[in-house]
Amino acid sequence: MDLSDAVIVKSSRLKSVVWNDFDRIKKGDTCVAVCRHCKRKLSGSSSSGTSHLRNHLIRCQRRSSHGIAQYVTAKEKRKDTTVTVANFNFDNKDHKKDDPLSFVNVKLDQEQLKDENVNAGNCNFDQRRSRFDLARMIILHGYPLAMVEHVGFRVFVKNLQPLFELVTMNRVEADCIEIYDKEKQKVNEMLDKLRGKISLGADVWTTSNGSEFLCSTANYIDESWLLRRRILNFVAIDPSHTEDMLSATIMTCLMDWDIDRKLFSVVLDSTAGNDVAIRIGERLSQNRFLYCNGQLFDIRCAASVLHVMVQHALVAISELISKVRESIRYVRSSQTVQAKFDGMAKEVGIRSQKCLTVDNPFQWNTTHSMLEAVLEFKDVFILLQENDDGCTVSLSDVEWDRVSAITNYLKLFVEVTNVFTRSKYPTANIYFPELCDVKLHLIEWCNNSDEYISSLALRMRSKFDEYWEKCSLGLAVAAMLDPRFKMKLVEYYYPQIYGSTSSARINEVLDSVKALYNEHSICSPLAFHDEGLPWQVGSVRLSLPTSAKDSRDRLMGFDKFLNETSQGEGMKSDLDKYLEEPLFPRNVDFSILNWWKVHTPRYPVLSMMARNMLGIPMSKVPPELAFNTDGRVLDRDWSSLNPATIQALVCSQDWIRNELEN
């Protein structure tokens, strides 16, 4: 704007202190404010206010910063105060608020601050607390430790709080380990006070550099009848590990946490060797107590066995899946082909809403979705193959039938896996009906007229039967503890599965239930001494000296005798009362843990048994990895750290996240 004929306006209405540094110039009907220092022109209209003038003076490079606070209102001091970093300069003298910052001339010189409170005006700044807040943030969100040395992060923190002494990667690593030690002590104290048993899950994780870690996880139901899960150890192992090494590592973890006496079961992947659990069980059974002679000790992951069967199915039709992918790519290769395909779909009367997309090979549920969509457009693909010379990939009628059969297999596995992962912490009772259904379908699939499909079904059934033989008892006992089903669910499925031998199988389950109940009722040294026995509910209990462990051991036989004779005199046990009473109505809002919490006074012994059984993680795979074909992979940023630091970060992250959830 040409200001050659403009005039400077002097008015008593200009009372703001900003006019000490601006000239208000008027030309015609336009008013302009001109900075006396840098000569920059800004709006001087009375309707524009003075905030933009104050902001300019705060940033003006040609003006001394002395006395700048007089231009900042109390409200702006609270919200918009800019902290100026020593020797921080903008490359552009006329830098604007929204321009990107240049880090060329940033210097982060700062007087070293001690780990003590620093008084900044009316604000009390705690250097140590801020340091540990930073470490907790890195742990919680999985950030790389090196972020504390990134220039962008350092400038951001310096501008946000100049009093904060910026830390090195080594310093924040030490802080993370200190947090881990404190959090571990809290978890240790909690496990020590735990009245119920612990089921230990074990998984092998891999890293981007080829290393492997064994992750051990404690699963239990707490005093509030909430299902909990805590990572206990994350230990580096040799990639060529043997079963001896795995069992030794797990035992070391148990001894480290002093929970070997509290162990109820160990849950491994379906592909893990049988000897791992056997070796651990042998070590524990020497001086410890394993329920039902260890029949419930070795549990395999249900989602893992489904995953193995899915891989069998996908490998069996891998060539057909490749053809399907190529057919979809051809249809989507151009608008002309897509239009032709859509026209043929209308011609044959297909109105499907499914979208034809190529799957993600690393998520097997997307392969199922792709095949399901392709089958709906089967007639259109056949028509396209007959009328389009550019379509070079085709499937025969037999191949279409095989794709259809495998898709039905995958559909069942997707539905069952969705049930397993519907809840973040599923209880053990939900698995029995789903896996009984899988077993019945496998029996049916083995009778397929196509030998190719029936042989595949036989391979899958063989793998599933290995799992079923090892875990069916635990699945059935957990289902029995669901008051909506009790033994009725076992009595419904077993005749369909076992036929003429079903009665003997049902009796085996019932005998195991009674044995497990009796083992809980006689108050072994590993059971809960402060729970009432069936005949003690509502009566005065015999009090023994807490230090007289040997005396209590000698009276265990008497406890058992008293239990048996009391029941013979007409008193019913918890188990008898539970099984005789009507089933609880089925409804969508039912919570089995809440039911047992409410009914603990009525079933004091059976509730102990329910707490231990329902807490078994029959499936260890988290919802986000349920359909993943890659397994568990450690974050790349943490993989390069030393194993002790990795364990501290992974465990602490799990503990802090659980604490926040609670």
XYZ file of C-alpha atoms in Angstrom:
662
model
C 0.000 0.000 0.000
C 1.306 3.433 -0.930
C 1.377 5.543 2.230
C 2.917 8.656 0.704
C -0.137 10.795 1.347
C -1.281 9.037 4.531
C -1.466 10.794 7.866
C -0.577 9.605 11.369
C -3.636 9.458 13.587
C -3.270 10.683 17.159
C -6.281 9.808 19.271
C -6.967 9.676 22.974
C -8.996 6.499 22.302
C -5.777 4.548 21.558
C -5.086 3.531 25.166
C -3.507 0.093 24.650
C 0.216 -0.108 25.405
C 0.825 -1.611 21.975
C 0.498 1.873 20.427
C 3.798 2.764 22.105
C 5.402 0.613 19.394
C 3.014 1.240 16.469
C 1.995 4.248 14.397
C -1.656 4.314 13.339
C -1.780 5.676 9.815
C -4.954 6.530 7.914
C -5.361 6.777 4.159
C -8.897 7.404 3.021
C -11.139 4.982 4.906
C -8.325 2.493 5.627
C -6.301 2.414 8.857
C -2.928 0.674 9.062
C -0.716 -0.033 12.087
C 3.005 0.237 11.222
C 5.571 -1.321 13.544
C 8.143 1.328 14.568
C 10.866 -1.368 14.757
C 10.556 -3.493 11.602
C 8.122 -1.259 9.644
C 5.759 -4.179 9.077
C 2.206 -3.113 8.181
C -0.760 -4.693 9.988
C -4.450 -3.872 10.189
C -5.106 -0.751 12.265
C -8.889 -0.823 12.061
C -10.693 -0.408 15.362
C -12.729 -3.516 14.554
C -9.542 -5.619 14.336
C -8.633 -5.226 17.993
C -5.026 -5.328 19.196
C -4.298 -9.050 19.766
C -2.557 -9.366 16.400
C -0.397 -6.350 17.259
C 0.647 -7.894 20.595
C 1.517 -11.166 18.880
C 3.664 -9.338 16.368
C 5.595 -7.496 19.077
C 6.290 -10.794 20.874
C 7.787 -12.189 17.641
C 9.375 -8.993 16.264
C 13.072 -9.776 15.679
C 14.153 -6.100 15.576
C 12.749 -5.287 18.947
C 14.371 -5.965 22.304
C 12.607 -8.683 24.342
C 12.872 -6.461 27.432
C 9.464 -5.707 28.897
C 7.632 -7.992 26.499
C 5.414 -9.404 29.239
C 3.418 -6.156 29.388
C 1.809 -7.047 26.063
C 0.550 -10.446 27.228
C -2.810 -10.472 28.985
C -3.432 -12.768 31.939
C -5.571 -15.058 29.771
C -2.882 -15.235 27.078
C -0.225 -15.982 29.690
C -2.158 -19.064 30.700
C -2.820 -20.336 27.199
C -0.555 -18.868 24.530
C 2.741 -17.929 26.155
C 5.695 -18.832 23.916
C 8.836 -20.025 25.685
C 11.909 -18.673 23.935
C 14.808 -21.130 23.779
C 18.295 -19.743 24.198
C 19.925 -19.178 20.797
C 16.793 -20.364 18.939
C 16.447 -18.303 15.789
C 14.138 -18.415 12.798
C 15.762 -18.356 9.373
C 13.140 -15.876 8.119
C 12.940 -12.524 9.881
C 9.269 -12.191 8.997
C 8.457 -15.700 10.258
C 4.752 -16.341 10.718
C 2.988 -18.393 13.338
C 1.990 -21.190 10.972
C 5.341 -21.493 9.147
C 7.388 -24.670 9.768
C 10.209 -24.337 12.298
C 13.790 -24.584 11.099
C 16.118 -26.557 13.359
C 19.272 -25.238 11.710
C 20.235 -22.826 14.478
C 18.800 -24.695 17.461
C 21.079 -24.903 20.474
C 19.939 -26.859 23.469
C 22.358 -25.394 25.997
C 20.939 -25.477 29.494
C 22.280 -25.323 32.993
C 22.314 -28.775 34.539
C 19.447 -29.285 36.961
C 19.552 -31.657 39.910
C 16.855 -34.226 40.672
C 15.013 -31.857 42.959
C 12.026 -29.559 42.801
C 12.670 -26.279 40.962
C 10.470 -23.312 41.858
C 9.441 -21.431 38.686
C 7.339 -18.524 39.898
C 4.178 -19.973 41.330
C 4.750 -23.355 39.573
C 6.524 -26.211 41.341
C 8.495 -28.221 38.763
C 9.605 -31.753 39.665
C 12.489 -32.906 37.446
C 12.506 -36.501 38.699
C 8.770 -36.959 38.339
C 8.893 -35.578 34.795
C 11.725 -37.956 33.925
C 9.738 -40.964 35.081
C 6.590 -39.686 33.359
C 8.623 -39.695 30.159
C 9.861 -43.238 30.798
C 6.336 -44.460 31.553
C 5.064 -42.880 28.349
C 7.734 -44.709 26.338
C 6.878 -48.008 28.028
C 3.109 -47.603 27.747
C 3.029 -46.725 24.040
C 5.998 -48.771 22.868
C 8.012 -45.772 21.677
C 11.702 -46.268 20.804
C 14.080 -45.273 23.597
C 16.089 -43.272 21.073
C 13.241 -40.776 20.692
C 14.660 -38.792 23.634
C 17.639 -37.899 21.434
C 15.611 -36.904 18.368
C 16.033 -33.203 17.650
C 12.319 -32.614 17.070
C 11.416 -34.164 20.415
C 14.120 -32.217 22.232
C 13.008 -28.874 20.757
C 9.387 -29.647 21.589
C 10.213 -30.468 25.231
C 12.537 -27.491 25.614
C 9.864 -25.099 24.382
C 7.186 -26.803 26.465
C 9.197 -26.780 29.700
C 12.616 -25.074 29.605
C 13.323 -26.247 33.156
C 13.280 -29.923 32.142
C 16.763 -31.375 31.902
C 16.787 -33.374 28.664
C 17.816 -36.999 29.174
C 19.944 -39.384 27.149
C 18.900 -42.794 25.868
C 20.995 -44.470 28.578
C 19.298 -42.405 31.267
C 15.762 -43.214 30.089
C 16.717 -46.901 29.769
C 17.834 -46.909 33.414
C 14.595 -45.187 34.409
C 12.553 -47.830 32.567
C 14.374 -50.614 34.411
C 13.759 -48.848 37.737
C 10.044 -48.646 36.894
C 10.119 -52.370 36.020
C 11.653 -53.260 39.397
C 8.996 -51.296 41.289
C 6.122 -52.673 39.235
C 7.462 -56.212 39.588
C 7.419 -55.882 43.366
C 3.742 -54.869 43.219
C 2.856 -57.848 41.001
C 4.870 -60.159 43.264
C 2.953 -59.025 46.342
C -0.356 -59.463 44.535
C 0.476 -63.028 43.446
C 1.639 -63.893 46.943
C -1.747 -62.884 48.389
C -3.715 -64.638 45.660
C -6.004 -67.318 47.096
C -6.747 -69.095 43.838
C -4.484 -71.038 41.524
C -2.587 -69.765 38.481
C -2.625 -71.175 34.969
C 0.571 -70.364 33.122
C 0.577 -69.605 29.409
C 3.813 -69.921 27.409
C 4.447 -68.437 23.955
C 7.479 -68.033 21.723
C 7.919 -64.578 20.173
C 10.252 -63.756 17.300
C 12.077 -60.551 16.397
C 13.036 -58.925 13.114
C 16.669 -59.947 13.661
C 15.862 -63.643 14.155
C 16.016 -63.754 17.946
C 13.389 -65.602 19.985
C 11.856 -64.929 23.390
C 9.752 -67.077 25.695
C 6.833 -65.128 27.142
C 5.225 -66.601 30.275
C 1.833 -65.270 31.346
C -0.086 -65.792 34.585
C -3.860 -66.252 34.217
C -6.084 -66.260 37.304
C -9.407 -65.113 38.779
C -8.951 -62.547 41.531
C -10.898 -61.914 44.737
C -13.450 -59.802 42.850
C -14.093 -62.696 40.440
C -12.465 -60.894 37.543
C -10.296 -62.810 35.094
C -6.787 -61.368 35.029
C -3.718 -61.892 32.882
C -0.188 -60.676 33.631
C 3.037 -61.200 31.702
C 5.621 -62.514 34.157
C 8.741 -63.070 32.066
C 10.028 -62.287 28.600
C 13.239 -64.268 28.341
C 15.627 -64.668 25.402
C 16.012 -68.276 24.242
C 18.160 -70.032 21.677
C 16.260 -70.245 18.316
C 17.292 -73.910 18.151
C 15.770 -74.563 21.571
C 14.936 -78.092 22.673
C 12.053 -79.252 24.852
C 14.505 -79.607 27.742
C 15.534 -75.976 27.374
C 11.937 -74.735 27.212
C 10.855 -76.703 30.283
C 13.937 -75.537 32.198
C 13.244 -71.909 31.251
C 9.613 -72.164 32.359
C 10.656 -73.749 35.656
C 13.141 -70.938 36.229
C 10.347 -68.423 35.696
C 8.123 -70.245 38.182
C 10.847 -70.341 40.821
C 11.745 -66.700 40.179
C 8.184 -65.665 41.056
C 7.768 -68.395 43.723
C 4.482 -69.559 42.186
C 5.320 -73.215 41.549
C 3.139 -74.119 44.555
C 0.219 -72.172 43.059
C 0.358 -73.664 39.568
C -2.860 -75.299 38.317
C -2.085 -75.855 34.615
C 0.330 -74.981 31.838
C -1.083 -73.891 28.468
C 1.107 -74.411 25.394
C 0.628 -74.165 21.642
C -0.785 -77.259 19.960
C 2.527 -77.711 18.111
C 4.606 -77.721 21.296
C 6.216 -81.030 22.244
C 4.514 -83.241 24.790
C 7.678 -83.520 26.852
C 7.677 -79.842 27.887
C 4.595 -80.124 30.116
C 5.561 -83.653 31.205
C 8.954 -82.488 32.491
C 7.412 -79.544 34.335
C 4.716 -81.784 35.811
C 7.305 -84.299 37.003
C 9.294 -81.563 38.720
C 6.210 -80.209 40.469
C 4.714 -83.576 41.428
C 7.813 -84.596 43.380
C 6.939 -82.379 46.320
C 3.809 -80.609 45.149
C 0.197 -81.375 44.457
C -1.248 -81.704 40.946
C -5.006 -82.047 40.718
C -6.517 -85.198 39.140
C -3.070 -86.787 38.884
C -2.035 -84.111 36.414
C -4.839 -84.813 33.911
C -5.747 -81.110 33.888
C -2.169 -79.857 33.952
C -1.169 -80.033 30.271
C -3.570 -77.855 28.237
C -3.128 -76.885 24.572
C -4.280 -73.653 22.937
C -7.592 -74.134 21.106
C -6.994 -71.273 18.658
C -3.613 -72.780 17.839
C -5.081 -76.127 16.748
C -7.655 -74.329 14.593
C -4.828 -72.367 12.998
C -2.962 -75.587 12.157
C -6.072 -77.056 10.499
C -6.620 -73.849 8.535
C -3.065 -74.023 7.205
C -3.685 -77.622 6.101
C -6.746 -76.458 4.160
C -5.057 -73.446 2.561
C -2.020 -75.460 1.468
C -4.310 -78.115 -0.039
C -5.900 -75.593 -2.427
C -3.021 -73.134 -2.770
C -3.046 -73.467 -6.569
C -6.790 -72.845 -6.720
C -6.425 -69.794 -4.450
C -3.797 -68.418 -6.863
C -6.245 -68.871 -9.753
C -8.971 -67.074 -7.818
C -6.654 -64.140 -7.100
C -5.679 -63.859 -10.781
C -9.335 -63.956 -11.832
C -10.187 -61.094 -9.449
C -7.192 -59.055 -10.620
C -8.296 -59.488 -14.242
C -11.842 -58.290 -13.513
C -10.462 -55.224 -11.714
C -7.728 -54.568 -14.263
C -9.777 -52.041 -16.260
C -13.117 -50.264 -16.211
C -14.066 -52.033 -19.463
C -13.642 -55.519 -17.994
C -15.350 -54.473 -14.740
C -18.328 -53.097 -16.714
C -18.512 -56.280 -18.754
C -18.439 -58.384 -15.561
C -21.184 -56.259 -13.952
C -23.340 -56.620 -17.057
C -22.996 -60.397 -16.976
C -23.907 -60.403 -13.269
C -27.180 -58.630 -14.081
C -27.732 -61.014 -16.975
C -27.570 -64.103 -14.736
C -29.562 -62.398 -11.987
C -26.869 -61.970 -9.313
C -27.450 -59.035 -6.945
C -24.724 -59.768 -4.392
C -23.425 -56.910 -2.248
C -20.083 -58.640 -1.658
C -17.016 -56.887 -3.004
C -14.432 -58.742 -5.060
C -11.061 -57.991 -3.471
C -7.800 -59.898 -3.282
C -7.059 -61.264 0.184
C -4.227 -60.468 2.544
C -2.152 -63.699 2.656
C -1.129 -62.926 6.247
C -4.754 -62.794 7.510
C -6.497 -66.071 6.736
C -9.993 -64.742 7.466
C -9.569 -62.400 4.473
C -8.866 -65.468 2.313
C -12.174 -66.922 3.484
C -13.978 -63.660 2.656
C -12.401 -63.604 -0.821
C -13.419 -67.191 -1.581
C -16.930 -66.637 -0.228
C -17.403 -63.596 -2.486
C -16.000 -65.403 -5.546
C -18.405 -68.318 -5.038
C -21.372 -65.938 -5.131
C -20.157 -64.768 -8.561
C -19.254 -68.284 -9.728
C -21.703 -68.266 -12.697
C -20.438 -64.851 -13.783
C -16.822 -66.023 -13.772
C -17.773 -69.090 -15.809
C -19.597 -66.868 -18.312
C -16.660 -64.468 -18.494
C -14.245 -67.325 -19.146
C -16.438 -68.489 -22.071
C -16.907 -65.049 -23.684
C -13.731 -63.094 -22.988
C -10.523 -64.140 -24.744
C -8.499 -61.989 -22.351
C -9.545 -64.149 -19.402
C -6.865 -66.837 -19.458
C -7.459 -68.259 -15.974
C -10.337 -70.667 -15.465
C -11.504 -73.226 -12.890
C -13.061 -76.568 -13.761
C -16.303 -77.793 -12.181
C -14.304 -80.067 -9.854
C -12.090 -77.162 -8.802
C -15.141 -74.993 -8.085
C -16.551 -77.789 -5.900
C -13.279 -78.013 -3.968
C -13.169 -74.265 -3.444
C -16.740 -74.473 -2.137
C -15.904 -77.308 0.287
C -12.796 -75.587 1.677
C -14.701 -72.313 2.028
C -17.259 -74.098 4.218
C -14.404 -75.443 6.369
C -12.936 -71.983 6.736
C -16.338 -70.499 7.541
C -16.695 -72.795 10.554
C -13.171 -71.993 11.760
C -13.797 -68.244 11.375
C -17.045 -68.461 13.362
C -15.472 -70.514 16.154
C -12.419 -68.234 16.348
C -14.728 -65.210 16.590
C -16.416 -66.807 19.603
C -13.012 -67.369 21.235
C -11.971 -63.747 20.689
C -15.295 -62.051 21.408
C -13.991 -61.166 24.843
C -10.498 -60.011 25.744
C -10.511 -62.432 28.698
C -12.732 -65.416 27.793
C -13.524 -67.927 30.520
C -12.893 -71.640 29.987
C -16.576 -72.651 29.844
C -17.205 -71.204 26.350
C -14.939 -73.619 24.468
C -16.606 -77.008 24.951
C -19.702 -76.577 22.707
C -17.703 -74.852 19.968
C -15.050 -77.559 19.803
C -17.625 -80.353 20.019
C -19.201 -78.796 16.923
C -15.818 -78.779 15.175
C -15.319 -82.463 15.987
C -18.752 -83.380 14.610
C -18.092 -81.473 11.387
C -14.737 -83.205 10.945
C -16.454 -86.578 11.254
C -18.907 -85.492 8.557
C -16.239 -84.039 6.243
C -14.290 -87.289 6.283
C -17.218 -88.881 4.411
C -16.969 -86.467 1.442
C -17.301 -88.238 -1.928
C -14.283 -86.356 -3.302
C -11.262 -88.345 -2.117
C -9.118 -85.220 -2.266
C -11.400 -83.414 0.195
C -11.955 -86.441 2.433
C -8.190 -87.070 2.720
C -7.716 -83.431 3.721
C -10.461 -83.818 6.334
C -8.732 -86.925 7.692
C -5.463 -84.992 8.124
C -7.275 -82.206 9.932
C -9.191 -84.678 12.085
C -5.974 -86.452 13.053
C -4.472 -83.164 14.241
C -7.672 -82.224 16.096
C -7.962 -85.651 17.760
C -4.489 -85.206 19.271
C -5.731 -82.001 20.851
C -9.082 -83.525 21.869
C -7.482 -86.497 23.596
C -5.366 -84.196 25.742
C -7.871 -81.404 26.472
C -11.431 -82.763 26.243
C -11.591 -83.533 29.979
C -10.680 -79.979 30.940
C -13.147 -78.586 28.397
C -15.959 -80.795 29.763
C -15.249 -79.949 33.427
C -15.247 -76.218 32.635
C -18.576 -76.607 30.791
C -20.014 -78.482 33.787
C -19.269 -75.432 35.936
C -21.553 -73.310 33.759
C -24.890 -73.313 35.677
C -26.792 -73.019 32.385
C -25.517 -76.453 31.279
C -23.915 -78.475 34.104
C -23.568 -82.107 32.970
C -26.389 -81.785 30.432
C -24.130 -80.340 27.743
C -21.749 -83.299 28.062
C -24.715 -85.674 27.959
C -25.941 -83.962 24.772
C -22.688 -83.972 22.776
C -20.998 -87.209 23.830
C -23.557 -89.607 22.285
C -23.098 -87.770 18.968
C -19.310 -87.981 19.223
C -18.749 -91.397 20.839
C -21.886 -93.321 19.980
C -22.230 -96.576 21.929
C -19.289 -95.779 24.239
C -20.704 -92.404 25.285
C -22.018 -93.607 28.687
C -18.553 -94.688 29.791
C -17.108 -91.365 28.597
C -19.749 -89.383 30.491
C -18.993 -91.362 33.657
C -15.281 -90.604 33.228
C -16.050 -86.885 33.205
C -18.315 -87.179 36.245
C -15.733 -89.224 38.157
C -13.059 -86.617 37.378
C -15.379 -83.834 38.536
C -15.949 -85.638 41.846
C -12.241 -86.328 42.292
C -11.387 -82.694 41.596
C -14.058 -81.555 44.040
C -12.796 -83.888 46.768
C -9.233 -82.664 46.294
C -10.425 -79.109 46.824
C -12.573 -80.056 49.799
C -9.944 -81.770 51.939
C -7.856 -78.592 52.288
C -4.502 -79.830 51.121
C -1.465 -77.670 51.987
C -1.849 -76.016 48.611
C -5.558 -75.318 48.936
C -7.100 -72.426 50.838
C -6.948 -72.881 54.594
C -9.425 -70.095 55.297
C -12.303 -71.573 53.266
C -14.938 -73.572 55.123
C -15.359 -77.258 54.412
C -18.872 -78.454 53.475
C -19.698 -79.511 57.016
C -18.119 -76.391 58.511
C -20.305 -73.784 56.793
C -22.231 -71.919 59.465
C -20.523 -73.728 62.326
C -17.507 -73.253 64.546
C -14.368 -74.435 62.789
C -11.458 -76.263 64.362
C -8.586 -73.813 64.705
C -5.071 -75.156 64.293
C -1.853 -73.236 64.937
C -0.745 -71.596 61.708
C 2.829 -72.634 62.356
C 1.957 -76.269 62.937
C 2.373 -77.389 59.317
C 3.368 -80.915 60.283
C 0.363 -81.201 62.598
C -1.968 -80.125 59.808
C -0.385 -82.696 57.474
C -1.045 -85.461 60.007
C -4.707 -84.466 60.263
C -5.340 -84.492 56.522
C -6.508 -88.091 56.737
C -8.907 -87.100 59.522
C -10.277 -84.270 57.372
C -10.971 -86.737 54.583
C -12.575 -89.217 56.997
C -14.761 -86.481 58.495
C -15.792 -85.368 55.013
C -16.795 -88.900 53.960
C -18.642 -89.786 57.165
C -20.475 -86.440 57.292
C -21.768 -86.923 53.770
C -22.787 -90.473 54.688
C -24.878 -89.061 57.536
C -27.121 -87.198 55.117
C -25.316 -83.912 54.464
C -25.085 -83.075 50.782
C -21.926 -81.645 49.322
C -21.732 -78.461 47.272
C -21.375 -80.589 44.157
C -24.468 -82.680 44.879
C -26.597 -79.602 45.528
C -25.267 -77.857 42.410
C -25.962 -80.789 40.073
C -29.440 -81.484 41.499
C -30.738 -77.929 41.196
C -32.411 -76.713 37.962
C -30.349 -75.148 35.204
C -29.983 -71.395 35.205
C -31.939 -69.802 32.302
C -29.880 -68.974 29.221
C -29.790 -65.289 28.297
C -27.399 -62.936 26.541
C -26.532 -60.931 29.652
C -25.286 -63.888 31.676
C -21.902 -63.509 33.378
C -20.560 -66.771 34.741
C -17.995 -65.079 36.988
C -20.637 -62.826 38.493
C -22.856 -65.889 39.071
C -20.107 -67.657 40.992
C -19.296 -64.501 42.915
C -22.905 -64.275 44.113
C -23.169 -68.018 44.843
C -19.829 -68.470 46.640
C -21.477 -68.569 50.109
C -23.778 -71.352 48.917
C -21.014 -73.376 47.233
C -17.828 -72.559 49.215
C -15.801 -75.542 47.967
C -17.207 -75.769 44.451
C -16.554 -72.043 43.980
C -12.841 -72.662 44.709
C -12.866 -75.328 42.031
C -14.706 -72.988 39.629
C -12.189 -70.204 40.265
C -9.312 -72.476 39.270
C -10.985 -74.149 36.278
C -12.623 -71.113 34.687
C -9.355 -69.188 34.831
C -7.559 -71.592 32.475
C -6.782 -69.787 29.187
C -8.035 -72.483 26.815
C -6.981 -70.124 24.031
C -3.981 -67.823 24.481
C -4.218 -65.882 21.218
C -5.313 -62.228 21.659
C -8.162 -60.957 19.427
C -5.867 -58.827 17.257
C -3.756 -61.864 16.321
C -6.523 -64.457 15.994
C -6.294 -64.690 12.183
C -2.629 -63.793 11.831
C -0.393 -66.332 10.057
C 2.898 -64.825 11.244
C 2.719 -65.519 14.973
C 3.875 -63.041 17.592
C 6.578 -60.619 16.511
C 8.323 -58.124 18.792
C 8.340 -54.475 17.775
C 11.373 -53.588 15.622
C 12.440 -50.603 17.763
C 12.739 -52.730 20.896
C 14.269 -55.785 19.202
C 17.754 -54.244 19.050
C 17.974 -53.613 22.812
C 19.668 -55.969 25.261
C 17.459 -58.842 26.540
C 17.195 -57.514 30.107
C 15.894 -54.168 28.854
C 13.450 -55.875 26.479
C 12.027 -57.923 29.359
C 11.698 -54.790 31.486
C 9.857 -52.908 28.716
C 7.500 -55.722 27.677
C 6.544 -56.707 31.230
C 6.194 -53.135 32.472
C 4.045 -52.212 29.484
C 1.661 -55.057 30.276
C 1.480 -54.186 33.987
C 0.940 -50.460 33.431
C -1.745 -51.069 30.803
C -3.571 -53.453 33.127
C -3.334 -50.935 35.944
C -4.885 -48.260 33.728
C -7.664 -50.628 32.660
C -8.489 -51.401 36.265
